[in-house]
Each structure stands twice: as structure tokens, then as C-alpha cells.
Short mmCIF file of C-alpha atoms in Angstrom, two decimals:
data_model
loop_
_atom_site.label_atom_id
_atom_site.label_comp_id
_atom_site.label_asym_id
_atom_site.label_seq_id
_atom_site.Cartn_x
_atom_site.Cartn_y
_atom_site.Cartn_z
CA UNK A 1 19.36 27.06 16.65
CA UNK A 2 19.78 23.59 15.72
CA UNK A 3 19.92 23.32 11.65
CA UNK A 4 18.03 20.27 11.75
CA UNK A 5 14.98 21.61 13.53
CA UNK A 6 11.75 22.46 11.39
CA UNK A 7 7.91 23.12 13.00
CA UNK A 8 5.17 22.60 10.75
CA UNK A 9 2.06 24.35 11.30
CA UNK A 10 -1.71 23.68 9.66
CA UNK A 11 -4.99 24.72 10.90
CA UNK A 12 -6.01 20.80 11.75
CA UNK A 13 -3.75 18.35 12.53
CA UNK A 14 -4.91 14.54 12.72
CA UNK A 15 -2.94 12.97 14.15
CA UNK A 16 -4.95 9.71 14.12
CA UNK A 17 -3.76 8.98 17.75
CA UNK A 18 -5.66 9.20 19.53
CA UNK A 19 -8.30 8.08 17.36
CA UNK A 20 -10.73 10.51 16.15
CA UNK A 21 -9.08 13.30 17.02
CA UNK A 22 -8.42 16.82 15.80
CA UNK A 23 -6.06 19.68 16.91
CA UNK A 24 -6.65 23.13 15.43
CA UNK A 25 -3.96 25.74 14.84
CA UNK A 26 -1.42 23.47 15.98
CA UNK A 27 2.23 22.85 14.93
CA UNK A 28 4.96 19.27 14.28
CA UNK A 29 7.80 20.06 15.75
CA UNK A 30 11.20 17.95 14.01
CA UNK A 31 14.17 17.03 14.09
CA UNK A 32 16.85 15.04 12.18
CA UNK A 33 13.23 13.71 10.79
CA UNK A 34 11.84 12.91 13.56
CA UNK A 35 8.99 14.15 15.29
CA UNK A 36 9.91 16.36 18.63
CA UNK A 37 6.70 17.87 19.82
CA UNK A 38 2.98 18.54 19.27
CA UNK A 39 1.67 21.70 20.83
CA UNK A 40 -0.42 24.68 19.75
CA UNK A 41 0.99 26.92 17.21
CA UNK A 42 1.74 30.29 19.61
CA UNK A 43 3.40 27.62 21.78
CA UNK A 44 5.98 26.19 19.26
CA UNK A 45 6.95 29.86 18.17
CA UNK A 46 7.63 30.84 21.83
CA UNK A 47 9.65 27.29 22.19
CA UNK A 48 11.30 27.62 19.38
CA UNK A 49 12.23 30.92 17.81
CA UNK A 50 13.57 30.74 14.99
CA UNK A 51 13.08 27.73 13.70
CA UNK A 52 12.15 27.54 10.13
CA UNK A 53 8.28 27.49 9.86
CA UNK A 54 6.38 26.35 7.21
CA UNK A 55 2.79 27.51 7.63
CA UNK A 56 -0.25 25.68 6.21
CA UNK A 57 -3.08 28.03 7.58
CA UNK A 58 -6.04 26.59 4.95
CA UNK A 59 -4.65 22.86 5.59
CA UNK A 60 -5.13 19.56 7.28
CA UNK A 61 -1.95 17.85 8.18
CA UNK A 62 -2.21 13.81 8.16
CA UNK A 63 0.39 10.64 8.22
CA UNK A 64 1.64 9.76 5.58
CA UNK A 65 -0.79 6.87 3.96
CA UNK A 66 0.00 3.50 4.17
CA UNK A 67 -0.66 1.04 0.51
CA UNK A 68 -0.13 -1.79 1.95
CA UNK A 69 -0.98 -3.93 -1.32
CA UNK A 70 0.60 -3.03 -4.59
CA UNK A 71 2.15 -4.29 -7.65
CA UNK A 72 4.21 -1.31 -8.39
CA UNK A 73 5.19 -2.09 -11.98
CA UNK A 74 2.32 -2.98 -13.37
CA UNK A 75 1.55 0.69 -13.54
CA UNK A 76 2.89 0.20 -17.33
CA UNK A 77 -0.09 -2.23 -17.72
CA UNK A 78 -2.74 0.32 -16.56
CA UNK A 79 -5.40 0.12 -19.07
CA UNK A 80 -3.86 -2.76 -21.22
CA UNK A 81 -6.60 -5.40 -20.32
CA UNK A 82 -9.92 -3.80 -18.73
CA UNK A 83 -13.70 -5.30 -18.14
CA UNK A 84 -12.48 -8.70 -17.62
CA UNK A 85 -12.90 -11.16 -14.87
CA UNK A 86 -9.89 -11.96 -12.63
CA UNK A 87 -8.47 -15.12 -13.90
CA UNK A 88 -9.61 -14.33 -17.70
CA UNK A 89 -7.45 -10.91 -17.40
CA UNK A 90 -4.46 -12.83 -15.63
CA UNK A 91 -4.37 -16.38 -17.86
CA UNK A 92 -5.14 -14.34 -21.25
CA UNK A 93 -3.71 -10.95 -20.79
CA UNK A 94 -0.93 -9.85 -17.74
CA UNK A 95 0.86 -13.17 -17.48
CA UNK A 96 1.50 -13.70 -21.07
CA UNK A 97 2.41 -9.39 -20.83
CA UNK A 98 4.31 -9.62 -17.82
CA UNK A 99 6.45 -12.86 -19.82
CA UNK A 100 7.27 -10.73 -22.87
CA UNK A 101 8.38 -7.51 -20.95
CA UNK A 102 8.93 -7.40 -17.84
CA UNK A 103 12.94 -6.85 -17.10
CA UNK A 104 14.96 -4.27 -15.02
CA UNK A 105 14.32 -1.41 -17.43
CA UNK A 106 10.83 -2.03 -17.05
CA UNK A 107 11.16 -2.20 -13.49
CA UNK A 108 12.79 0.72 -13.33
CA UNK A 109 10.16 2.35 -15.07
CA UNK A 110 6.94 1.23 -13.89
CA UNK A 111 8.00 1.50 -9.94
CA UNK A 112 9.27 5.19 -11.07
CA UNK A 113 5.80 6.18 -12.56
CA UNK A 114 3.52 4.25 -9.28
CA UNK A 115 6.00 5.85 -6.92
CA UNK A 116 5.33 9.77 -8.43
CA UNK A 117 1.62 8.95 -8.76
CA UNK A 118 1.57 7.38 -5.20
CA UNK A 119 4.06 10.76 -3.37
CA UNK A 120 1.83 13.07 -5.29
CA UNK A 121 -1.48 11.26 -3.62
CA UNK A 122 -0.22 11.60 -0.20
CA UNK A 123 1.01 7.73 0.09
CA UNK A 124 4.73 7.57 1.51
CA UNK A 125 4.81 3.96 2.53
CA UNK A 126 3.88 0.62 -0.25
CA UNK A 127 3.99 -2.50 0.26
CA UNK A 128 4.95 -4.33 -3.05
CA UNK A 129 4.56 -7.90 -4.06
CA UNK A 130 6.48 -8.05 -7.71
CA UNK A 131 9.20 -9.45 -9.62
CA UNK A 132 12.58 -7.84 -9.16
CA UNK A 133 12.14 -6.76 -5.66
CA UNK A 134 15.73 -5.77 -5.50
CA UNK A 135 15.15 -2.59 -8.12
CA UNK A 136 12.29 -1.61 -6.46
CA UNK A 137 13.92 -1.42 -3.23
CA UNK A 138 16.68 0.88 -4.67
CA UNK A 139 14.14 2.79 -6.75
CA UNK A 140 11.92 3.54 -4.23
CA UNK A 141 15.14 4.50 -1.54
CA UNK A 142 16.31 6.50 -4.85
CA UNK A 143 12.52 8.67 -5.00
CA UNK A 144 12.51 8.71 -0.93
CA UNK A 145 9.62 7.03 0.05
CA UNK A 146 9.28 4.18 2.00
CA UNK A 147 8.96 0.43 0.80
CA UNK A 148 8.32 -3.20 1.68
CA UNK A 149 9.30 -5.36 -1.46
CA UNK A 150 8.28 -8.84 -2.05
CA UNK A 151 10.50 -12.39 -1.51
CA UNK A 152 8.34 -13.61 -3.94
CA UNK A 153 7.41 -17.39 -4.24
CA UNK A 154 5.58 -19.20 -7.18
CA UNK A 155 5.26 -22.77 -7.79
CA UNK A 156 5.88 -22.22 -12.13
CA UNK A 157 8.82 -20.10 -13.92
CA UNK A 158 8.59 -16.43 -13.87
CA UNK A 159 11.20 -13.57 -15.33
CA UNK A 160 12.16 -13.79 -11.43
CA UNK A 161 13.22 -17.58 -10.59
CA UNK A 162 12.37 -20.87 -12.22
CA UNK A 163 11.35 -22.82 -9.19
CA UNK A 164 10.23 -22.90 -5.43
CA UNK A 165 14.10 -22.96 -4.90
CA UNK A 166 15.14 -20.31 -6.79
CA UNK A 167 12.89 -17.90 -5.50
CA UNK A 168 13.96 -18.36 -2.11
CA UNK A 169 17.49 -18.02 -3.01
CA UNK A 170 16.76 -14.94 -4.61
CA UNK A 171 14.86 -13.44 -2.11
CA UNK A 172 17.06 -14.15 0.35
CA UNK A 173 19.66 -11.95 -1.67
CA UNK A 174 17.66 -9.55 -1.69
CA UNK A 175 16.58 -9.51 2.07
CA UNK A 176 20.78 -9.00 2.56
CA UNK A 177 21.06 -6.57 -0.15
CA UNK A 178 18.73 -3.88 1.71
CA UNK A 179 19.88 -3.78 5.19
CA UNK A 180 21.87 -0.77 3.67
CA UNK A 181 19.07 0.81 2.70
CA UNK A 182 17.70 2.81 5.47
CA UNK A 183 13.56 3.34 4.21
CA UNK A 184 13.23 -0.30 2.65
CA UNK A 185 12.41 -3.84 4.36
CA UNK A 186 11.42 -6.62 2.92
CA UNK A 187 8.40 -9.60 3.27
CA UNK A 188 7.70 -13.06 2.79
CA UNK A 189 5.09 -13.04 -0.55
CA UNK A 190 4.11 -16.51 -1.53
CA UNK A 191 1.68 -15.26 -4.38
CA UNK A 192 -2.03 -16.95 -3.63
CA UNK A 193 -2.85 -20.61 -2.01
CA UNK A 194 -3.76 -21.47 -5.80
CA UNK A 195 0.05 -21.37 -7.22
CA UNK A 196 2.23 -21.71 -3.92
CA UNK A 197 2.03 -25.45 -3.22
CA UNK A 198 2.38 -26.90 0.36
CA UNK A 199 6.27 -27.82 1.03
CA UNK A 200 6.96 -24.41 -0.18
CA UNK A 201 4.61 -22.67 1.79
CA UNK A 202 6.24 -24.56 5.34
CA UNK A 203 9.26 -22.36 3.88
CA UNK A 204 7.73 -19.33 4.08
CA UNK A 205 6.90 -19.65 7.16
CA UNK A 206 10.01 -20.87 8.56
CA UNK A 207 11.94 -18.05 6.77
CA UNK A 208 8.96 -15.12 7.86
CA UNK A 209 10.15 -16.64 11.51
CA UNK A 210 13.42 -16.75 11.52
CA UNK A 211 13.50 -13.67 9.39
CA UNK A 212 11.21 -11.83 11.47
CA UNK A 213 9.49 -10.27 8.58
CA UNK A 214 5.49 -10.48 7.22
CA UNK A 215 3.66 -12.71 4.94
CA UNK A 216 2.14 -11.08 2.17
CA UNK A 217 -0.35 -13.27 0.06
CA UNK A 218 -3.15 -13.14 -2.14
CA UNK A 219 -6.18 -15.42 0.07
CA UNK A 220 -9.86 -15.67 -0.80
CA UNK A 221 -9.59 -13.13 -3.47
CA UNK A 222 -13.09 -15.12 -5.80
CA UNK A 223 -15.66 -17.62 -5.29
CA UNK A 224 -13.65 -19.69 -7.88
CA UNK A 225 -10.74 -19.81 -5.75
CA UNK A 226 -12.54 -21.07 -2.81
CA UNK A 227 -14.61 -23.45 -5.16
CA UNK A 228 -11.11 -24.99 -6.79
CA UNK A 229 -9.60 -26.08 -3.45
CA UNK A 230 -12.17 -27.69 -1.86
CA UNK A 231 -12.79 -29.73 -5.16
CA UNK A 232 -8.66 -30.31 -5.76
CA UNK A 233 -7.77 -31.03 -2.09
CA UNK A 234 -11.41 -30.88 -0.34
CA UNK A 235 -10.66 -28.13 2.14
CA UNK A 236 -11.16 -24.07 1.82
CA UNK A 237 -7.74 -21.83 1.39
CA UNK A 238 -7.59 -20.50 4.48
CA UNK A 239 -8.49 -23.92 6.08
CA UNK A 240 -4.83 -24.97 4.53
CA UNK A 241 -3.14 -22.22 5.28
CA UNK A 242 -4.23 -22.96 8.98
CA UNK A 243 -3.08 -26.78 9.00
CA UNK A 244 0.21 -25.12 7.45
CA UNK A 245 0.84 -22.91 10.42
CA UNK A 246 0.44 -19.64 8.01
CA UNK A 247 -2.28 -18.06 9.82
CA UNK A 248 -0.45 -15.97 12.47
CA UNK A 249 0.29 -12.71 13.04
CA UNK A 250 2.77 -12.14 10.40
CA UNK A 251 0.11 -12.82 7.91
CA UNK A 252 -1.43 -10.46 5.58
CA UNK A 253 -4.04 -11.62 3.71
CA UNK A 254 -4.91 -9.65 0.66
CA UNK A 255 -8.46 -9.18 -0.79
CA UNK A 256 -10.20 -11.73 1.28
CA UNK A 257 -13.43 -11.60 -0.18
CA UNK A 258 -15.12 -15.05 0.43
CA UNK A 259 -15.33 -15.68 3.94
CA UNK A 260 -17.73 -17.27 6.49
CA UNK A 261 -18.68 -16.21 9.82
CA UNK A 262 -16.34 -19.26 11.52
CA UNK A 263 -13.30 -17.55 8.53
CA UNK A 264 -13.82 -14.14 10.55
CA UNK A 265 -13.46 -15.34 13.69
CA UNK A 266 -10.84 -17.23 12.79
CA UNK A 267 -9.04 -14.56 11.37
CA UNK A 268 -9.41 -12.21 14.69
CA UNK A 269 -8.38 -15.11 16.61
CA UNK A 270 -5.03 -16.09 15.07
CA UNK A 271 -4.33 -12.28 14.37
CA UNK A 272 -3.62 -11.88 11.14
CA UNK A 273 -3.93 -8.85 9.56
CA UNK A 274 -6.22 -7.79 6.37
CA UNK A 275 -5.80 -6.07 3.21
CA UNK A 276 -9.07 -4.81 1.62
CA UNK A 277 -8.80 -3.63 -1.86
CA UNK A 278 -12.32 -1.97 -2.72
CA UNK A 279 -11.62 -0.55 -6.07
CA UNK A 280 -9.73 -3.57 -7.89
CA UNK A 281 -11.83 -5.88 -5.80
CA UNK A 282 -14.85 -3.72 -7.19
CA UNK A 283 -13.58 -3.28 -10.89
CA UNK A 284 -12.53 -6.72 -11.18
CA UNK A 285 -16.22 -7.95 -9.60
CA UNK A 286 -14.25 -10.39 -7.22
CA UNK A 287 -16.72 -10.11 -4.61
CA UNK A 288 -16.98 -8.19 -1.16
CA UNK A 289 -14.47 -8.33 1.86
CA UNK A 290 -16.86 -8.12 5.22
CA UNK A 291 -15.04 -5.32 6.89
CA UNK A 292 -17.28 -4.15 9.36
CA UNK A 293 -17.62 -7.99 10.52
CA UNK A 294 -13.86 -8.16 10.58
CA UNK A 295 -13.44 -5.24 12.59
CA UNK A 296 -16.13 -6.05 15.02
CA UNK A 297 -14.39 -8.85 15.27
CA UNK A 298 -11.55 -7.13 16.30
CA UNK A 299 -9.59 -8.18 13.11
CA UNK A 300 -6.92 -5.47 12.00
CA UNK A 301 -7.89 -4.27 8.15
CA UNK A 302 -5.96 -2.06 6.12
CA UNK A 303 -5.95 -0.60 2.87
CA UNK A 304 -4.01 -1.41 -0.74
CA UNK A 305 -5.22 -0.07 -3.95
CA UNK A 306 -3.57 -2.97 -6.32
CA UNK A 307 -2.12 -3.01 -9.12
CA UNK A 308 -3.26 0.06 -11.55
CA UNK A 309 -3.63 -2.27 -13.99
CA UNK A 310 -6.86 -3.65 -11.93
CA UNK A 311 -7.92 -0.54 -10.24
CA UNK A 312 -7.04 1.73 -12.42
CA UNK A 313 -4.99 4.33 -9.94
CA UNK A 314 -3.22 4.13 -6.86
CA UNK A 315 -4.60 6.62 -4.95
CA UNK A 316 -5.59 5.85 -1.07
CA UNK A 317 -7.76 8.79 -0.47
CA UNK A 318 -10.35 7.26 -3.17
CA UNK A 319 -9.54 3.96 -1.81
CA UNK A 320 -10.80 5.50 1.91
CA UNK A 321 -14.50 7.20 0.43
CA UNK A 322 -14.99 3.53 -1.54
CA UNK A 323 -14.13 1.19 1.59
CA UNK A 324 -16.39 3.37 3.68
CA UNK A 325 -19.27 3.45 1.01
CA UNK A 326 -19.02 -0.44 -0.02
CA UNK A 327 -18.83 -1.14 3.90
CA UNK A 328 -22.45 1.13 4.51
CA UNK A 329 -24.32 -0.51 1.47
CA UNK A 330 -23.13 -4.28 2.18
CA UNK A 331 -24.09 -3.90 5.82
CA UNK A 332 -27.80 -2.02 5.38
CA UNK A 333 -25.78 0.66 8.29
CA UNK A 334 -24.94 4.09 7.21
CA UNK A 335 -22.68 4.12 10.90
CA UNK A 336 -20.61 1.39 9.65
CA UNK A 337 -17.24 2.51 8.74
CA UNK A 338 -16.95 6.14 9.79
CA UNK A 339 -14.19 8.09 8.22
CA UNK A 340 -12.11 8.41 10.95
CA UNK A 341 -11.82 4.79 10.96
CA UNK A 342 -11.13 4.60 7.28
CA UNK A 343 -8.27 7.07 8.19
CA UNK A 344 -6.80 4.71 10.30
CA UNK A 345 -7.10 1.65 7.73
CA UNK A 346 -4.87 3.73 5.65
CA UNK A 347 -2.42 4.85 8.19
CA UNK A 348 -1.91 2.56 11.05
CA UNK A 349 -3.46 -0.26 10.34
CA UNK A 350 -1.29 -0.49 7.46
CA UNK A 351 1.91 0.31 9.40
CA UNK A 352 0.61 -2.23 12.35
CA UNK A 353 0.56 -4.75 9.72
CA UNK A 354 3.61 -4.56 8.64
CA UNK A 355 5.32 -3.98 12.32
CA UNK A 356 6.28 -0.61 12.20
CA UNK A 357 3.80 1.00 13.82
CA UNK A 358 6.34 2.74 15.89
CA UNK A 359 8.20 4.05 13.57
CA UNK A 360 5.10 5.71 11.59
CA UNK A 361 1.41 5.40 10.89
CA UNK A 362 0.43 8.49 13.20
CA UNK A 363 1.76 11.89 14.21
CA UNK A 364 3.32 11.26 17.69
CA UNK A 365 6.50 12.35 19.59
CA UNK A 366 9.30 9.39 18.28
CA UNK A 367 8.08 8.67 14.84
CA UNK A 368 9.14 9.37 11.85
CA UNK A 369 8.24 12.68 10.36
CA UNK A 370 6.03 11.20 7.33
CA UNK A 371 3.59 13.65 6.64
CA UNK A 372 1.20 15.06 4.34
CA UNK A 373 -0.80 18.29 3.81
CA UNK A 374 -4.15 18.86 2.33
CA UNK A 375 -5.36 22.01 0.99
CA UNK A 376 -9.30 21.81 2.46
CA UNK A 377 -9.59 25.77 0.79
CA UNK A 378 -11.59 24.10 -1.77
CA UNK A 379 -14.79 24.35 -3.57
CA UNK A 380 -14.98 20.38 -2.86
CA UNK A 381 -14.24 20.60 0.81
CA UNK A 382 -15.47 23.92 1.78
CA UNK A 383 -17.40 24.57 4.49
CA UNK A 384 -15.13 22.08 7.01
CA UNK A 385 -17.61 20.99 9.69
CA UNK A 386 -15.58 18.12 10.22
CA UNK A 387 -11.74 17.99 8.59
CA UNK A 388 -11.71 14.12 8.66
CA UNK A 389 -14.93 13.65 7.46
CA UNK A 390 -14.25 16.16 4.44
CA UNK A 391 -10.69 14.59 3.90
CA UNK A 392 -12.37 10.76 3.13
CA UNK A 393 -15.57 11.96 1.52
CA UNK A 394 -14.57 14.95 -0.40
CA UNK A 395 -11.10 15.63 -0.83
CA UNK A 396 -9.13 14.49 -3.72
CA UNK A 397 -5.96 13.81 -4.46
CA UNK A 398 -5.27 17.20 -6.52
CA UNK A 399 -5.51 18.79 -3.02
CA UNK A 400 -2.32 17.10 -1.75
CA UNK A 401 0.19 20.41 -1.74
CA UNK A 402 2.70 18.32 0.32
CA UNK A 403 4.61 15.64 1.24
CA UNK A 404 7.62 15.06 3.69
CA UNK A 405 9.04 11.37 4.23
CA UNK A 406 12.08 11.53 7.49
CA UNK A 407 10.81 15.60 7.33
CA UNK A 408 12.07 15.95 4.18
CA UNK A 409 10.09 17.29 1.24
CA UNK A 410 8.73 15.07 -1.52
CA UNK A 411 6.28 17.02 -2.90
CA UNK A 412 6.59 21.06 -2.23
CA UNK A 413 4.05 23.08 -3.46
CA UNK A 414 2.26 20.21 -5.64
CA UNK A 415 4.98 19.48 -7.23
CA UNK A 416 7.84 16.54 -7.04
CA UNK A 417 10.95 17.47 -5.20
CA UNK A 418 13.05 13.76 -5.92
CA UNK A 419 11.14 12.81 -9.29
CA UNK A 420 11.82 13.43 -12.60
CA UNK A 421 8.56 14.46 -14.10
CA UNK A 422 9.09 14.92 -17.79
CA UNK A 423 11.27 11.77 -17.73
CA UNK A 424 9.38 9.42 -16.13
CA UNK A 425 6.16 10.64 -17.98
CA UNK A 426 8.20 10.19 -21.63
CA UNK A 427 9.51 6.95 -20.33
CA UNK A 428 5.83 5.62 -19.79
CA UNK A 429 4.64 6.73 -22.68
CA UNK A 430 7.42 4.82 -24.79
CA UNK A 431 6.94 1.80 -22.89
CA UNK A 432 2.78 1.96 -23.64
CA UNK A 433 3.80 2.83 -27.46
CA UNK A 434 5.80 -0.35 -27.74
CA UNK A 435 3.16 -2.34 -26.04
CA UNK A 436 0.38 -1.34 -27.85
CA UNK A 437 2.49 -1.99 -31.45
CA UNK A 438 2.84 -5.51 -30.41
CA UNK A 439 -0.65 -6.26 -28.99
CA UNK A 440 -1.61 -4.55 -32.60
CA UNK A 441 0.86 -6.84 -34.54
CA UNK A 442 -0.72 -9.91 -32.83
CA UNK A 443 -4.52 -9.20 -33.04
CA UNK A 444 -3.87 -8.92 -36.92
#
């Protein structure tokens, strides 16, 4: 028998496609991490005797979720600056934070801590948009998960670059450096229309072209943004980013919470892709993002917790219950939204987004083995009447037992298999006692 081979069996597999559907008592089939066959569980014992099996007979199997907006760092900053609004908390509190500390070690930290929060919550693919993209990419290849990091661009100095020009040089570097590293790609991430000015931006989307990679940006996050641009240069954001040539399908626009019904249509029609962020969007009281408009419009929307410095977690199964509720109460429509659809905004929507949707996103014969188990044998989730339905209303993330990224473990019984518990927990809590000393020093 072939070393490499594995089935994995759980009494519901969603497999997300098709969409909406559920196979009980059935079995994943892998090998050298990929995904070999789907069939029902008596079947894959016959096929393949004796093949190690790992049974999950009170589970739900899923894909592995998709956070398709993070700031991965900024974990360190979780609960430095709470119960402000947007641009209060990032003039007055995490850029002036970010300028004193963030360097590699901090890097290294704070993607170390959000990577173990994120594997232990059932996420195995981020998509970051931070400084130092080149130690998150060999952090996150380090901890086995998967990881777009950010070319960042910014119009003002930064820890990262000091100008337009730098930043492309640098991410550029970085776009070469990872090639080698097999789970890792990168994107274009001009930061928001608001500090990214126009020659710049034609950059980005020469290089996303030529480079073949997405556009990550922060668009239409508040009212105040919109408001600002039409008085400074008398047009909306996403009105410029159209005369630019940005709105295309490498785009993903994060947040997107001010938009009118010709901005929805617009965004179907030029295909660009979505990221709603309920909780930080929420928290942060920057508005709503239409999502049931967007996705009758046939608009692709996906799902990114933030930064946990805004949200405060990074957990996508929370992130699915919110998007659904928000999505019911804004639209007056308890059908809007249904879970299996919130599923698939944190699964393949994400990976569609970020073009590798054949590679994972769903359970299917070729893709990557990137999966995740659920315990539903809980007082939470018990009776199941319907496993997706419990795993987006119900569930939490304490019921994650485990993770495989390429069919490997992550997580094994609840517990990390590549992380370093005790040290990354110790690290974070030296990094939040220096902090806290010198916020203490200067409010006295």
C-alpha cells in the first residue's frame, strides 16, 4: 500500500460543491496531499484496505476556510485601542503604535500568534495586507498554512518603504523571494483610494497584469471616505478607481460599505470580487456592505475577519453566523443569506478571489487536501437536523478537533501539531507588557 495514501472518514462531509450539499458516512480519500476520491465509507475500506483511517464518526468534515482579509500582526494590537471610530483609532492610536514597534521580531510574533489562533479556528488559507510581507510569507510556510502576503503600496513613509518607489521595489523582492515557497503567493495591496495616489495606482495595475497576481485594497470602507473624495477631487472612490483601470477582475475590494445601486452593478459588471468584514465593519460602526444586493447581482463576496485589533478575533465561523444575521436584518428577509451560502463566502469565494479555486476552496477529486473537522457531539449543536445550518449558527470554534493543510495535520486532537504553544503565548504576552509600560509612561 502506497505510504502516502490516507482516507478520512466523518459522518457529514460538505463538500461545498456542489453547493448545498451533504454526504453522510462518507470518506476523503489522499494522496501525496491531494485529494483521490469521494465515496461512501464501506466503499473506501473495500478500495482501499489498509490504508490508514482516521475516523470522525460524531463530525462534519469542511474546506479549509478561506480569510481573505487580514492584518496578521496586528494581533499584538488586539485590545490596545477599542470603542473608537475608524480614522480616530488609526490617526491617534495604530499608526503612531505600528511607527514605534513594528519590526521583524514583531512580525515574527504577531503573524505566529494570528496564524495558531486562525489553524485552531479551522482557517488554513489568509490573505494578508501588512508590512514585512517577506516574514510573513516564511512564517506562515514555517506553521504550514497557506498565505497571500501583501506588495504593499502607500503614498507616506512606513517601517516598510519611504515612498511609492520603494514599495514597489520591495515588493517586487519579495514576489521573487517566494516562488520557493510552495503554500505562499503574493498580491498587489495599494492600501485604500485615500493614501495611494493616482500615478502609483496605474502601477499597480500594470504590475497585478504583468504579474498575474490580485489587487487587494481597502474601498468604501466609511461615509467619510466617500464624502473626502468627492470634495478633494469631486468624484466617488470607486468612480477613480474605474477611470484608473483598477476595477477588474483582479480586484478585491475590502469592506465596501457605502455603495449605490449603479456601485453594485458596477461591481458585478467589471467582476471584481468583495471582501465583507461584518465584525470589524460592525465594531468599528463603519457602516453596512449590501451583500445580498451584491450577490443578486451576481457579484462574488467573500469573507475576512480584519485585523484583531478591530474585530477583536480572527475566527471565520463567527464571521459566517454575523454576515448571515447582519445580511437578514439589513434586508427585512430572514431567506437572505442562508448558511450554506455563508459557507461558501468563506471557502470558495475566498479561494475564487484570489485564483486558486482549483487548487482549494472545496472538497473535490484534484485539490488540495485542506481540511477541517468539527465535532457537532455538542450540547451547542446537538440535535443535527441540518449539519451546515448547525456549523454557521451554532458551532464554535472550540469544536474544531482538526486541521490538515496538503493532508497533513495542523491541529490533531485540538491541539497544534507545527506551533509552539507555550512560546508563542509567552512571546505575546511580553510584547503586550512592553506596550502597555509605554502607553502608561506617556498618558502620565
Amino acid at each position: 500500500m502506497n505510504p502516502e495514501l490516507q482516507i478520512i472518514s466523518a459522518q457529514w462531509i460538505v463538500p461545498v460543491i456542489p453547493r448545498n450539499t451533504v454526504l453522510e458516512h462518507h470518506s476523503v480519500v489522499i494522496e501525496n496531499g491531494k485529494i483521490i476520491d469521494l465515496l461512501p465509507i464501506k466503499h473506501a475500506k473495500a478500495k482501499y484496505s489498509g490504508a490508514p483511517h482516521i475516523e470522525r464518526s460524531t463530525h462534519a468534515l469542511i474546506p479549509g476556510l478561506v480569510n481573505s482579509h487580514t492584518h496578521a500582526a496586528m494581533s499584538l494590537f488586539r485590545g490596545l485601542a477599542d470603542d473608537i471610530p475608524l480614522m480616530t483609532w488609526l490617526n491617534s492610536h495604530i499608526w503612531p503604535a505600528e511607527s514605534k514597534w513594528v519590526n521583524h521580531e514583531f512580525m515574527r510574533d504577531g503573524t505566529e500568534l494570528a496564524i495558531a489562533e486562525m489553524l485552531l479556528s479551522g482557517t488554513t488559507c489568509f490573505n494578508d495586507m501588512y508590512f514585512f510581507p517577506d516574514i510573513v510569507a516564511k512564517t506562515a510556510q514555517d506553521l504550514g498554512i497557506r498565505a497571500f502576503v501583501s506588495m504593499i503600496v502607500l503614498d507616506f513613509p512606513s517601517v516598510w518603504a519611504n515612498k511609492p518607489e520603494e514599495y514597489f521595489t520591495n515588493g517586487l523582492m519579495v514576489h521573487d523571494e517566494v516562488r520557493s515557497l510552495s503554500r505562499i503567493n503574493t498580491t498587489m495591496a495599494p492600501h485604500a483610494p485615500y493614501t495611494v495616489s493616482d500615478s502609483p495606482l496605474e502601477q499597480v495595475r500594470t504590475y497585478a497584469d504583468e504579474l498575474h497576481v490580485p489587487i487587494h485594497m481597502h474601498v468604501h470602507e466609511t461615509e467619510q471616505e466617500v464624502l473626502d473624495s468627492v470634495a478633494q477631487a469631486g468624484i466617488r472612490p470607486m468612480e477613480r478607481l474605474h477611470q484608473l483601470g483598477l476595477l477588474n477582475p483582479r480586484m478585491m475590494a475590502v469592506h465596501m460599505t457605502q455603495l449605490t445601486e449603479e456601485e453594485i452593478l458596477l461591481t458585478a459588471e467589471q467582476g471584481i470580487h468583495v471582501v465583507h468584514c461584518p465584525q470589524s465593519n460592525l465594531k468599528l460602526a463603519s457602516g453596512h456592505c449590501p451583500v445580498s444586493e451584491l450577490l443578486g447581482a451576481g457579484t462574488n463576496v467573500c469573507l475576512g475577519t480584519d485585523s484583531a485589533a478591530s474585530n477583536n478575533d480572527l475566527d471565520m465561523l463567527s464571521e459566517m453566523q454575523t454576515a448571515c444575521l447582519i445580511a437578514k436584518t439589513n434586508s427585512e428577509d430572514a431567506s437572505v443569506l442562508p448558511a450554506w451560502q455563508a459557507l461558501e463566502m468563506a471557502t470558495i469565494n475566498g479561494a475564487i478571489a484570489l485564483n486558486c479555486q482549483n487548487e482549494i476552496g472545496s472538497i473535490e477529486i484534484g485539490k488540495s487536501a485542506d481540511l477541517v473537522a468539527l465535532d457537532l457531539n455538542h450540547f451547542s449543536t446537538q440535535p443535527v437536523y441540518n449539519p451546515i445550518a448547525q456549523i454557521v449558527y451554532s458551532a464554535s470554534r472550540q469544536q474544531v478537533t482538526d486541521v490538515w493543510v496538503e493532508g497533513k495535520y495542523r491541529v490533531k486532537s485540538g491541539s497544534l501539531v507545527s506551533v509552539n504553544t507555550d512560546q508563542v503565548l509567552s512571546k505575546a504576552a511580553q510584547w503586550g507588557e512592553r506596550i502597555n509600560d509605554s502607553q502608561s509612561r506617556m498618558s502620565t
